[in-house]
mmCIF file of C-alpha atoms (C1' of nucleotides) in Angstrom:
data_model
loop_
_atom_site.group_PDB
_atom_site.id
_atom_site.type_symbol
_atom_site.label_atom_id
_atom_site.label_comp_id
_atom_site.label_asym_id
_atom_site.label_seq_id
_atom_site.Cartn_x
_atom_site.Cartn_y
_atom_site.Cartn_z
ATOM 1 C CA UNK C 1 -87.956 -53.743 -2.494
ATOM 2 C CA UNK C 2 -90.228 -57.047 -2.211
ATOM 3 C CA UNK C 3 -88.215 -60.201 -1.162
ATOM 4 C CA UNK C 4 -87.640 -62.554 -3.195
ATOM 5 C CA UNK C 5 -90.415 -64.699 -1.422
ATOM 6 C CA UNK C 6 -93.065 -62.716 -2.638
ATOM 7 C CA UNK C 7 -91.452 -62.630 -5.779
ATOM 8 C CA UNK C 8 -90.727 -66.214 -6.500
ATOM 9 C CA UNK C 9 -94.593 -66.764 -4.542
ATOM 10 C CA UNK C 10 -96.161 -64.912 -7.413
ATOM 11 C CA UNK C 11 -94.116 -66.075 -10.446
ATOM 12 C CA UNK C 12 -95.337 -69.786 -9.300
ATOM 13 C CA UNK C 13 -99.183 -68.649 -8.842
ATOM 14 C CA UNK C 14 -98.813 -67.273 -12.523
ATOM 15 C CA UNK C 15 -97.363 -70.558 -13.168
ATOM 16 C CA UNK C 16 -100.066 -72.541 -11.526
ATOM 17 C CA UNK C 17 -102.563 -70.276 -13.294
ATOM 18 C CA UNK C 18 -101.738 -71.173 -16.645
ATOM 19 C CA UNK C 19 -101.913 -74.827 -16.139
ATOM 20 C CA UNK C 20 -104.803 -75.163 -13.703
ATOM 21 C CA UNK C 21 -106.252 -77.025 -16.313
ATOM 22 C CA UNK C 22 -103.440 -80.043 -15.852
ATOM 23 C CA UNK C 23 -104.186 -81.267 -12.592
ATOM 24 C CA UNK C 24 -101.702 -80.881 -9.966
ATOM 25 C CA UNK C 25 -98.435 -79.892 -10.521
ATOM 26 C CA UNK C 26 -94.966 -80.759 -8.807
ATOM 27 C CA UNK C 27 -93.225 -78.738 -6.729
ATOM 28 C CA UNK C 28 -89.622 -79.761 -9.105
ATOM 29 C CA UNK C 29 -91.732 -79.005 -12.134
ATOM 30 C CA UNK C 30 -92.543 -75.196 -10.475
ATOM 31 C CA UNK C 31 -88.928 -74.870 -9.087
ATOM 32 C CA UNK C 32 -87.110 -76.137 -12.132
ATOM 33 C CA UNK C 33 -89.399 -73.640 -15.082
ATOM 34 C CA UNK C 34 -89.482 -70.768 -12.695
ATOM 35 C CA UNK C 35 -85.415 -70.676 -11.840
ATOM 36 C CA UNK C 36 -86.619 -71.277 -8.063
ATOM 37 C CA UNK C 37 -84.642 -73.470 -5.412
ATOM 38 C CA UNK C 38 -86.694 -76.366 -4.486
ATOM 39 C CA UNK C 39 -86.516 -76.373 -0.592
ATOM 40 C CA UNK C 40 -87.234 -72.488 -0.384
ATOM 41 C CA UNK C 41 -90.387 -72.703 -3.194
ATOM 42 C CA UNK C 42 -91.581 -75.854 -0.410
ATOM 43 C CA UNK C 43 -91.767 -73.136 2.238
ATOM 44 C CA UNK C 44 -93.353 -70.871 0.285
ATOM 45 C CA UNK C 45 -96.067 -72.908 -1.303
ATOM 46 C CA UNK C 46 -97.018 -74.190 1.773
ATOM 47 C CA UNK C 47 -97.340 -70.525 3.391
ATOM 48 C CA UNK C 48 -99.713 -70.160 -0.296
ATOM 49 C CA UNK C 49 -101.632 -73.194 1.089
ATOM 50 C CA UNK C 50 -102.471 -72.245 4.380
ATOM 51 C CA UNK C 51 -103.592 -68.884 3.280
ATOM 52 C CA UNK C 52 -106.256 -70.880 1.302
ATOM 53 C CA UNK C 53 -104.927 -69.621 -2.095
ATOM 54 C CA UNK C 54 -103.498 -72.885 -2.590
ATOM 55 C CA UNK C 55 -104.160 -76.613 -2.340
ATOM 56 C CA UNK C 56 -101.900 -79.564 -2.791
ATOM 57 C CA UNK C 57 -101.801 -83.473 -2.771
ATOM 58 C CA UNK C 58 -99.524 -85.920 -1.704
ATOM 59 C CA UNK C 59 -98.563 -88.852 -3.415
ATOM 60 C CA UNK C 60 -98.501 -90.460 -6.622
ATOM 61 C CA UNK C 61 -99.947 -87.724 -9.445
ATOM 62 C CA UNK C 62 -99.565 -85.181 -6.371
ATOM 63 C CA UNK C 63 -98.726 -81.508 -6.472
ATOM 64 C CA UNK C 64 -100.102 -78.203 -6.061
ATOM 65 C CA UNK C 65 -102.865 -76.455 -7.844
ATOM 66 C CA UNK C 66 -104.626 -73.559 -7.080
ATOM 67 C CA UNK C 67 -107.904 -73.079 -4.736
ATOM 68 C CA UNK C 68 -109.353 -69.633 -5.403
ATOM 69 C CA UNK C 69 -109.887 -68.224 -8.953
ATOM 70 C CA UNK C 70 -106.954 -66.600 -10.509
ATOM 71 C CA UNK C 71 -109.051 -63.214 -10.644
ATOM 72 C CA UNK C 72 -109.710 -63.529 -7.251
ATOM 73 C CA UNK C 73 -105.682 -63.598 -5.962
ATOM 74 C CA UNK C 74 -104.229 -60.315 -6.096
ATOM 75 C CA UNK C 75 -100.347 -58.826 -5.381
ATOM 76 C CA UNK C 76 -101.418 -56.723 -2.480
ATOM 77 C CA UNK C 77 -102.512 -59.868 -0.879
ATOM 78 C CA UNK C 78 -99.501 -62.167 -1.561
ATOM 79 C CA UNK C 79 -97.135 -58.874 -0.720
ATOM 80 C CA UNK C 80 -98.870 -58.647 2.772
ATOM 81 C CA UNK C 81 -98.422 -62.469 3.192
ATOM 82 C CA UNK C 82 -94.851 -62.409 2.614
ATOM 83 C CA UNK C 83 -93.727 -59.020 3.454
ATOM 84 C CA UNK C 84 -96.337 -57.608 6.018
ATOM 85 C CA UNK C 85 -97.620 -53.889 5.286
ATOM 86 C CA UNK C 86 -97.292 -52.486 1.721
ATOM 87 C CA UNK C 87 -97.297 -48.967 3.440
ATOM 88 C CA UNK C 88 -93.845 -47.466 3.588
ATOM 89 C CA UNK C 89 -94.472 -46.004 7.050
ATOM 90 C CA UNK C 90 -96.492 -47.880 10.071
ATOM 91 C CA UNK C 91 -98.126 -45.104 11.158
ATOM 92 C CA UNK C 92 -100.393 -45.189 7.757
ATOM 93 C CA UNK C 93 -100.600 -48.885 6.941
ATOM 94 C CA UNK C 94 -104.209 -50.064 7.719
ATOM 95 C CA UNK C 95 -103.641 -54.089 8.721
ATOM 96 C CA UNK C 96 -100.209 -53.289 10.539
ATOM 97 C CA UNK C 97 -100.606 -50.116 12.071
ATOM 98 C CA UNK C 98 -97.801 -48.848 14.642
ATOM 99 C CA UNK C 99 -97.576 -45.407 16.014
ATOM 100 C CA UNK C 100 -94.130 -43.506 15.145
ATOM 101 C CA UNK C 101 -92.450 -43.105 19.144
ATOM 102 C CA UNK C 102 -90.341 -40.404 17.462
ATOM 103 C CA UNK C 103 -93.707 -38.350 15.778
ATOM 104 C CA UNK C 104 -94.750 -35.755 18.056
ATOM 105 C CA UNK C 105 -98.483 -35.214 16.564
ATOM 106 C CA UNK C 106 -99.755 -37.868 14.351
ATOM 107 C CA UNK C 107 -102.934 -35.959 13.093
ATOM 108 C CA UNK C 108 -100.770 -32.947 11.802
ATOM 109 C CA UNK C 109 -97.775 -34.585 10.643
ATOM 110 C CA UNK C 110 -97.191 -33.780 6.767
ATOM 111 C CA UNK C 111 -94.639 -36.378 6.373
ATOM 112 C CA UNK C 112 -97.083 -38.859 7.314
ATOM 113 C CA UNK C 113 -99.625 -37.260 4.859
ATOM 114 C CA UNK C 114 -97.440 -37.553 1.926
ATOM 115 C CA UNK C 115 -97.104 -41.292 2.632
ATOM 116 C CA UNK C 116 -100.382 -42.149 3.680
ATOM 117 C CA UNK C 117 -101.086 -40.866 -0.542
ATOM 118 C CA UNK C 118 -98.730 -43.113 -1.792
ATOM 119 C CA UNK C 119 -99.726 -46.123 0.397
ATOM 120 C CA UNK C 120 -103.250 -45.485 -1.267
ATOM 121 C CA UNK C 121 -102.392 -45.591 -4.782
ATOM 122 C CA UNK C 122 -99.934 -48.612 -4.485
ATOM 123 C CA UNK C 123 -102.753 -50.394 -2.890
ATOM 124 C CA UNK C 124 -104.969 -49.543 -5.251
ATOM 125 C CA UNK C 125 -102.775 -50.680 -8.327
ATOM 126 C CA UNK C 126 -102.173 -53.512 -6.466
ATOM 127 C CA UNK C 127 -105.461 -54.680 -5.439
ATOM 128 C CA UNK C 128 -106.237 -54.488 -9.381
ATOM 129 C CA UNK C 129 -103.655 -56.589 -10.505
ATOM 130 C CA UNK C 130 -104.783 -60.209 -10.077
ATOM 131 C CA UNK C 131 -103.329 -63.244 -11.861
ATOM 132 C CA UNK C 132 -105.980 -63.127 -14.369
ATOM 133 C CA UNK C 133 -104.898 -59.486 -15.008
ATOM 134 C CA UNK C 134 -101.469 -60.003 -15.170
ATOM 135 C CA UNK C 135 -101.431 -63.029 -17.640
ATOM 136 C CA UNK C 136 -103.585 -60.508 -19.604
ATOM 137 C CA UNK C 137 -100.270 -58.302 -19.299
ATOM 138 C CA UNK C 138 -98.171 -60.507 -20.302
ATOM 139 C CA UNK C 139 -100.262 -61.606 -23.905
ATOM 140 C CA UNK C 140 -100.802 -58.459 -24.481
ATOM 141 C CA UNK C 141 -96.868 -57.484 -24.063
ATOM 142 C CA UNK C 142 -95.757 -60.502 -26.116
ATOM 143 C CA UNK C 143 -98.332 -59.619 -29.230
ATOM 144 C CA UNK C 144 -95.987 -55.750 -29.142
ATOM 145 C CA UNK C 145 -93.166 -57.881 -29.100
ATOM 146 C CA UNK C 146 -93.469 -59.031 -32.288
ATOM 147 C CA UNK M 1 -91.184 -49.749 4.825
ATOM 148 C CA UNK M 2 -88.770 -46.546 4.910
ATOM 149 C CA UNK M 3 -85.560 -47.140 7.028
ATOM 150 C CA UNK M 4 -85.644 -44.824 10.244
ATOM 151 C CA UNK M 5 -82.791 -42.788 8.370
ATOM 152 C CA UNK M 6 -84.780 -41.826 6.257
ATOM 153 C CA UNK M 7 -88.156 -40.705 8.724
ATOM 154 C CA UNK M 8 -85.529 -38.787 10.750
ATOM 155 C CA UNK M 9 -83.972 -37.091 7.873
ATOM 156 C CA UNK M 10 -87.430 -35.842 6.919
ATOM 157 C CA UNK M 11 -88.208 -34.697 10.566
ATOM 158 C CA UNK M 12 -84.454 -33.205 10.577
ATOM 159 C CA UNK M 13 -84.813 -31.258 7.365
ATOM 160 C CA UNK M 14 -88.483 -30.025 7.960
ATOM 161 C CA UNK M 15 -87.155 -28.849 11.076
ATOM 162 C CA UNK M 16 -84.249 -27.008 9.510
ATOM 163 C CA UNK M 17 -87.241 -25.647 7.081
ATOM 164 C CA UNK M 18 -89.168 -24.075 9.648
ATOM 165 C CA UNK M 19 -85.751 -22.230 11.463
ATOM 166 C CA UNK M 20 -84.264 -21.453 8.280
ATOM 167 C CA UNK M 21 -84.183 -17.799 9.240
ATOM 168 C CA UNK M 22 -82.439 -18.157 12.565
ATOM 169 C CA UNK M 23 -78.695 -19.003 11.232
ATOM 170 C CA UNK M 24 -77.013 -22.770 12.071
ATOM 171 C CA UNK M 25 -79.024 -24.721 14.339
ATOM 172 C CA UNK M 26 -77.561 -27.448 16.858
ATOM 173 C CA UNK M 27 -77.574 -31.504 16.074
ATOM 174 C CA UNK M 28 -78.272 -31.523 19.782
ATOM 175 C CA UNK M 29 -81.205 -29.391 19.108
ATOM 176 C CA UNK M 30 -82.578 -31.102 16.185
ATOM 177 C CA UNK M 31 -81.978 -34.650 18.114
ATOM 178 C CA UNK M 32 -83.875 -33.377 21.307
ATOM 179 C CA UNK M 33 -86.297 -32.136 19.281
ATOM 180 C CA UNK M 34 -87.740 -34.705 17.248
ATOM 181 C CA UNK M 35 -86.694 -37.662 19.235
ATOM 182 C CA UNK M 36 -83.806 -38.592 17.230
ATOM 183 C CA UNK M 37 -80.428 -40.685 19.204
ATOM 184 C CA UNK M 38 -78.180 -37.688 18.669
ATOM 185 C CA UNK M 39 -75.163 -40.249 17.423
ATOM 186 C CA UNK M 40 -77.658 -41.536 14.795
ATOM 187 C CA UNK M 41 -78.545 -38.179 13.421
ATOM 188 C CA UNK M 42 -74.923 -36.973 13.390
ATOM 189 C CA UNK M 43 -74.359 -39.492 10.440
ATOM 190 C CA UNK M 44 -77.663 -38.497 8.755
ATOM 191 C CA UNK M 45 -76.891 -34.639 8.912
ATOM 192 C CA UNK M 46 -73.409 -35.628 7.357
ATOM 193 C CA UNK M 47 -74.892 -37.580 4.528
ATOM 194 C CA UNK M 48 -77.238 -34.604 3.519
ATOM 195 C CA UNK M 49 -74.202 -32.305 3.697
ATOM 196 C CA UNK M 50 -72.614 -34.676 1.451
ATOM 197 C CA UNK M 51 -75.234 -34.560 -0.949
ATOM 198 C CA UNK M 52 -75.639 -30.617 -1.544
ATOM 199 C CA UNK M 53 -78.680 -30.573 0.768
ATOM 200 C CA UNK M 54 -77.133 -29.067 3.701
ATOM 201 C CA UNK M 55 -74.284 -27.303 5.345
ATOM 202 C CA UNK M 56 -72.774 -26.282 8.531
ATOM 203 C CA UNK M 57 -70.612 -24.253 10.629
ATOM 204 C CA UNK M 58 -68.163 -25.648 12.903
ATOM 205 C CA UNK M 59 -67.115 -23.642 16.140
ATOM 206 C CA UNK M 60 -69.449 -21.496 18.596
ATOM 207 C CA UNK M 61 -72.321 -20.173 16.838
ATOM 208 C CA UNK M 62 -72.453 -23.579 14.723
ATOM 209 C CA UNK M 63 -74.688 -26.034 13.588
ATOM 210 C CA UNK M 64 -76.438 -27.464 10.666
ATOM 211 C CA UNK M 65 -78.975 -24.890 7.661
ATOM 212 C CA UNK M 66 -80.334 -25.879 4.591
ATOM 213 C CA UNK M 67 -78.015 -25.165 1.295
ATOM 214 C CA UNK M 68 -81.019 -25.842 -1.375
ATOM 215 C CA UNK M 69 -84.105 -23.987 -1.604
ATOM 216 C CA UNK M 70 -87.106 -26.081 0.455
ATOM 217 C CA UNK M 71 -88.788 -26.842 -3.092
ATOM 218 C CA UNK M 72 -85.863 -28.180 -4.087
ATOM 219 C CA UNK M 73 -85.474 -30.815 -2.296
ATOM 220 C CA UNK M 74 -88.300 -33.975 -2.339
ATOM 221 C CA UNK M 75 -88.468 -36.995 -0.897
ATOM 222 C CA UNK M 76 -87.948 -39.025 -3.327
ATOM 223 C CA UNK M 77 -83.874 -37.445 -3.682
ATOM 224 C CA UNK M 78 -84.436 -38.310 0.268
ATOM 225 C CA UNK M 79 -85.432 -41.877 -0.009
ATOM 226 C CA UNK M 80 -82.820 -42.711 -2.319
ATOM 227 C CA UNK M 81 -80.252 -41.296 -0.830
ATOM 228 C CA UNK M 82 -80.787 -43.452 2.571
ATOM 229 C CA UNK M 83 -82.915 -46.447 1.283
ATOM 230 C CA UNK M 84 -81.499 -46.715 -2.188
ATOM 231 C CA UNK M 85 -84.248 -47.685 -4.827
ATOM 232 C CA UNK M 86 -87.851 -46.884 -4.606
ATOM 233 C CA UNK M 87 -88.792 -49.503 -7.186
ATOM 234 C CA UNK M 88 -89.854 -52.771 -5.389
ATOM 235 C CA UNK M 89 -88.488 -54.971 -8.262
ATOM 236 C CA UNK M 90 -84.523 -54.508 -9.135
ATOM 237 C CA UNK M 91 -85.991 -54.227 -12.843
ATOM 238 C CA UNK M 92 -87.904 -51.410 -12.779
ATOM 239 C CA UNK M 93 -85.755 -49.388 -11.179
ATOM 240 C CA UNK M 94 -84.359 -46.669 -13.158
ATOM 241 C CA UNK M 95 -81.309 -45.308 -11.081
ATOM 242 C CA UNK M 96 -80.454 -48.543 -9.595
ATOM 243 C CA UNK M 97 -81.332 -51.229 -12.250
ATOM 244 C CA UNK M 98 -80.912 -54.383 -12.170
ATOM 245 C CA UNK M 99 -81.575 -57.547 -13.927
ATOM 246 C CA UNK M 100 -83.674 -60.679 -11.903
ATOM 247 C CA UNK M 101 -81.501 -63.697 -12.714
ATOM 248 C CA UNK M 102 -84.741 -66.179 -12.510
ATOM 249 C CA UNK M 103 -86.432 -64.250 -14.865
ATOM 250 C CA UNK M 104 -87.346 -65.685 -18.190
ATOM 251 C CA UNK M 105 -87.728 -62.631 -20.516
ATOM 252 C CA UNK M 106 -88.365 -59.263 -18.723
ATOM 253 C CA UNK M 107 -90.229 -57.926 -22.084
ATOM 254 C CA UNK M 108 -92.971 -59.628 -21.513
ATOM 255 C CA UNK M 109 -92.761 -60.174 -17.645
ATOM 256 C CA UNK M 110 -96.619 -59.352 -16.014
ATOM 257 C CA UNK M 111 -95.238 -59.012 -12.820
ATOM 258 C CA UNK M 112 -93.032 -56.787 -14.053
ATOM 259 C CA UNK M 113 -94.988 -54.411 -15.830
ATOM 260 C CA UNK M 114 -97.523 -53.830 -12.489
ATOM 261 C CA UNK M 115 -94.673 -53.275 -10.159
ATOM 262 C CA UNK M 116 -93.869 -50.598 -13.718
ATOM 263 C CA UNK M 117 -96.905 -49.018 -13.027
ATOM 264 C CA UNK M 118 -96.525 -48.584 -9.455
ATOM 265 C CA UNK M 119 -92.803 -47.566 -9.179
ATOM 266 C CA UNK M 120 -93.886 -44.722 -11.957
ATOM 267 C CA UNK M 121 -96.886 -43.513 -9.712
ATOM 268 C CA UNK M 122 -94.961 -43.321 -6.360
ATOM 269 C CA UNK M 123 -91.694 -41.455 -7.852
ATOM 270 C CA UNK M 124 -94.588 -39.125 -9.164
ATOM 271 C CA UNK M 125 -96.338 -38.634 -5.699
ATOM 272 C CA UNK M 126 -92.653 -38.606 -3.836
ATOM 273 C CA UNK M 127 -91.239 -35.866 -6.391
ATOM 274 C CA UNK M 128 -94.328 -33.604 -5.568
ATOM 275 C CA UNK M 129 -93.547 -33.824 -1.976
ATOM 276 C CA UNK M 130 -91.036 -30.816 -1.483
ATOM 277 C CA UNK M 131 -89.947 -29.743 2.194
ATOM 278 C CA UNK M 132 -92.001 -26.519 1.234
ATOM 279 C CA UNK M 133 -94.928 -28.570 0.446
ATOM 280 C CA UNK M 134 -94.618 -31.079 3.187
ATOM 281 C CA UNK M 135 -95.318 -27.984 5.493
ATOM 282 C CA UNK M 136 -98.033 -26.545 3.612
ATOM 283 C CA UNK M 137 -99.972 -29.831 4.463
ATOM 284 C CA UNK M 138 -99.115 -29.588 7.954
ATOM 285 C CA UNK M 139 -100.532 -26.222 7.927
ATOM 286 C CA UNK M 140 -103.659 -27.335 6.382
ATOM 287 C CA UNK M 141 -104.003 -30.247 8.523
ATOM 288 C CA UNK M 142 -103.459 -28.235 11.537
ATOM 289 C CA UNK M 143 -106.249 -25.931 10.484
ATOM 290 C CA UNK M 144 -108.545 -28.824 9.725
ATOM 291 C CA UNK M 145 -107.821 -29.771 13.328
ATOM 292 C CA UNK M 146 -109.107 -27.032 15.200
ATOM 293 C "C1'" DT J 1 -51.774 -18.810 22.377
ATOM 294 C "C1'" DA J 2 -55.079 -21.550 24.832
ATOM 295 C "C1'" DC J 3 -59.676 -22.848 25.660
ATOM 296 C "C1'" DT J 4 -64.187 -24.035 24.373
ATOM 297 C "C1'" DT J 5 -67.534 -25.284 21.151
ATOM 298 C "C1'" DA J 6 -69.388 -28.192 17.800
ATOM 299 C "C1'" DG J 7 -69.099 -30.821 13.682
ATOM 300 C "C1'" DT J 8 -66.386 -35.142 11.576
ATOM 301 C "C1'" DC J 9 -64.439 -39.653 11.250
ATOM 302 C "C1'" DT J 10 -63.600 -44.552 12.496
ATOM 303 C "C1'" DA J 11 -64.728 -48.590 14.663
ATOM 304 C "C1'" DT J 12 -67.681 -51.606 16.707
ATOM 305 C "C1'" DC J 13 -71.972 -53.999 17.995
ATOM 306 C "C1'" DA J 14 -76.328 -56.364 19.018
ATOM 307 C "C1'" DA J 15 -80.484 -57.604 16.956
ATOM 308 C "C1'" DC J 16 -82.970 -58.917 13.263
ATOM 309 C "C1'" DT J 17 -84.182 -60.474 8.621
ATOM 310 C "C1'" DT J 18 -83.385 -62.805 4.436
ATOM 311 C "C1'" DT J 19 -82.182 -66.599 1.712
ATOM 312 C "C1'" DA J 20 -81.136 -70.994 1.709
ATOM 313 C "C1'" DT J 21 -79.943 -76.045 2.923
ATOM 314 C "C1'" DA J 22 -80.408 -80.653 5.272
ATOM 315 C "C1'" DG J 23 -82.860 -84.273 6.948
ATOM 316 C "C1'" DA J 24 -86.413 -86.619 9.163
ATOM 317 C "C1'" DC J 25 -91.401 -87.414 8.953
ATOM 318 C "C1'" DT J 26 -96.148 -88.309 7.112
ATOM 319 C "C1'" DA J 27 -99.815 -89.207 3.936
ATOM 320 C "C1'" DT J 28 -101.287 -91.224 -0.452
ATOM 321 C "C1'" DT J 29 -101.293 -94.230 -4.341
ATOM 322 C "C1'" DG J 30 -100.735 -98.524 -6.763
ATOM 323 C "C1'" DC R 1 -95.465 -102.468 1.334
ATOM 324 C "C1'" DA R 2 -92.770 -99.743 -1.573
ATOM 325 C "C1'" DA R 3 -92.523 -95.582 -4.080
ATOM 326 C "C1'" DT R 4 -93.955 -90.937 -4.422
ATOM 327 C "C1'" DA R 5 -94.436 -86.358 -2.971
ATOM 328 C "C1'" DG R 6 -95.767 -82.964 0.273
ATOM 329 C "C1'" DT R 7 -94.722 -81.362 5.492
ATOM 330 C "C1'" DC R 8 -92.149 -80.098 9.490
ATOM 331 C "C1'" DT R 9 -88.061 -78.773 12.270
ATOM 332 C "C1'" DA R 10 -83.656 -77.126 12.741
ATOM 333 C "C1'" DT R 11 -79.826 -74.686 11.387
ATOM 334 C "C1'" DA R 12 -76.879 -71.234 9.338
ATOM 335 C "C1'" DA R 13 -74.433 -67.906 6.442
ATOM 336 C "C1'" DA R 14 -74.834 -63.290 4.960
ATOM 337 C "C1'" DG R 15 -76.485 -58.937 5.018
ATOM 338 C "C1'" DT R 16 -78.925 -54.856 6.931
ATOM 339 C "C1'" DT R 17 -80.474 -51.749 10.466
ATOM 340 C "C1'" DG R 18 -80.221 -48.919 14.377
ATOM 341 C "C1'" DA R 19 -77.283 -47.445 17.633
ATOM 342 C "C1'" DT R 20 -73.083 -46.202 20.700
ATOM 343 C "C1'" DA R 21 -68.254 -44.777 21.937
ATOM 344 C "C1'" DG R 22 -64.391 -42.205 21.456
ATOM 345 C "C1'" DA R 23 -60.874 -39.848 19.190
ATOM 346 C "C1'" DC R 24 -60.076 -36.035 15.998
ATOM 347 C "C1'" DT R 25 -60.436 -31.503 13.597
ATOM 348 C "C1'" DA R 26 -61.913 -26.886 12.596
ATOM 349 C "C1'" DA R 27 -63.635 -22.444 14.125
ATOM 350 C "C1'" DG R 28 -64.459 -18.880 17.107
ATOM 351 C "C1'" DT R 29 -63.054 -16.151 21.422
ATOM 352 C "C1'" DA R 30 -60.706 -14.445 25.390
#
DNA sequence: TACTTAGTCTATCAACTTTATAGACTATTG
DNA sequence: CAATAGTCTATAAAGTTGATAGACTAAGTA
């Protein structure tokens, strides 16, 4: 399971995404539309900001707004940021990698094999889905709707 | 990332896989083994006795064998039965559903419908991966080695 | 029957992570 | 200089994970 970090993180970069257009937006605006408790969001914004994907302003007509393009932020990116590796065992994450002290051959271990497939094809679904690409998701899931 | 239950069931159960012709082996065996605290794996064996998986003999000549055929058993029935859901979002979890409370309408949730898409692919990938064909890629990796 | 073997059950624990709250501090705008 | 709004530090409750200790029970064997 993600944490709700990374969860809330990217429900407030969708958020931001569909009204980069305002100017920057308040924190209380972000935590009180996205069901998100104020003092937590601060924490995580700022973790947003000094990853770059953010920016922010202080003051009068302050906020945050975003920095890179929304097809340019992706959910592998923000998972890693919040939760570390998206790989479900260290021995086949690529950024975090940790040997196994229990594994008694890396190289031929099937277990690991099995994983290191998975870790691929989550990263790879992940890597696609940017904000631009999941705002396309969501149109495209309320036209079915009705 | 998979709980260390759930690595050292796999090792336990490939294990079992391999001697499966040599009667009830020893927790002590399976512990010294593959490098599992012997305690720790007492409580594992138990749970996968407890869930049809395996069985045991008490007494002299005792131990632990597998009850289901090695193709029957995967790793996703594994995972779940230590870690719980595989889905990384409460919603998209089939078995273990459950609803996010800050989310605004899960129809048409984006974030929703990747995490979907990836839950779908790694059930798929994990369902494959049977203790018979776990070992079949350590065979083939082994080969590749030399 | 008594002894040994080996799995089972219960309790406890330290360490760590997650989720969250409180309050003081700093920069910007008007 | 006062109001606004983001930033930083500390703290903490709650839950999870990984592990250990010891008593208990069932099965085989002499």
């Amino acid at each position: 399971m993600i944490s709700k970090k990374t969860k809330y993180a990217i429900n407030a970069l969708v958020h931001l995404t569909k009204r980069k257009d305002e100017g920057p937006i308040l924190i209380s605006e972000i935590a009180e539309q996205e069901n998100i408790p104020q003092k937590f969001l601060e924490a995580i914004l700022l973790d947003l900001k000094k990853a770059g994907i953010l920016s922010s302003k202080k003051g009068k007509g302050g906020g945050y707004y975003l920095l890179k393009e929304p097809d340019e932020v992706n959910l592998a990116d923000v998972m890693r940021l919040f939760d570390g590796p998206i790989a479900l065992l260290p021995c086949v994450s690529y950024l975090y990698y940790e040997r196994c002290e229990e594994c008694k051959d890396e190289e031929t271990c099937g277990q690991r094999d099995v994983f290191l497939e998975v870790r691929n094809k989550t990263v790879d679904l992940l890597k696609k889905a940017t904000l631009t690409e999941i705002i396309a998701r969501e149109d495209k899931l309320a036209g079915k709707k009705k």
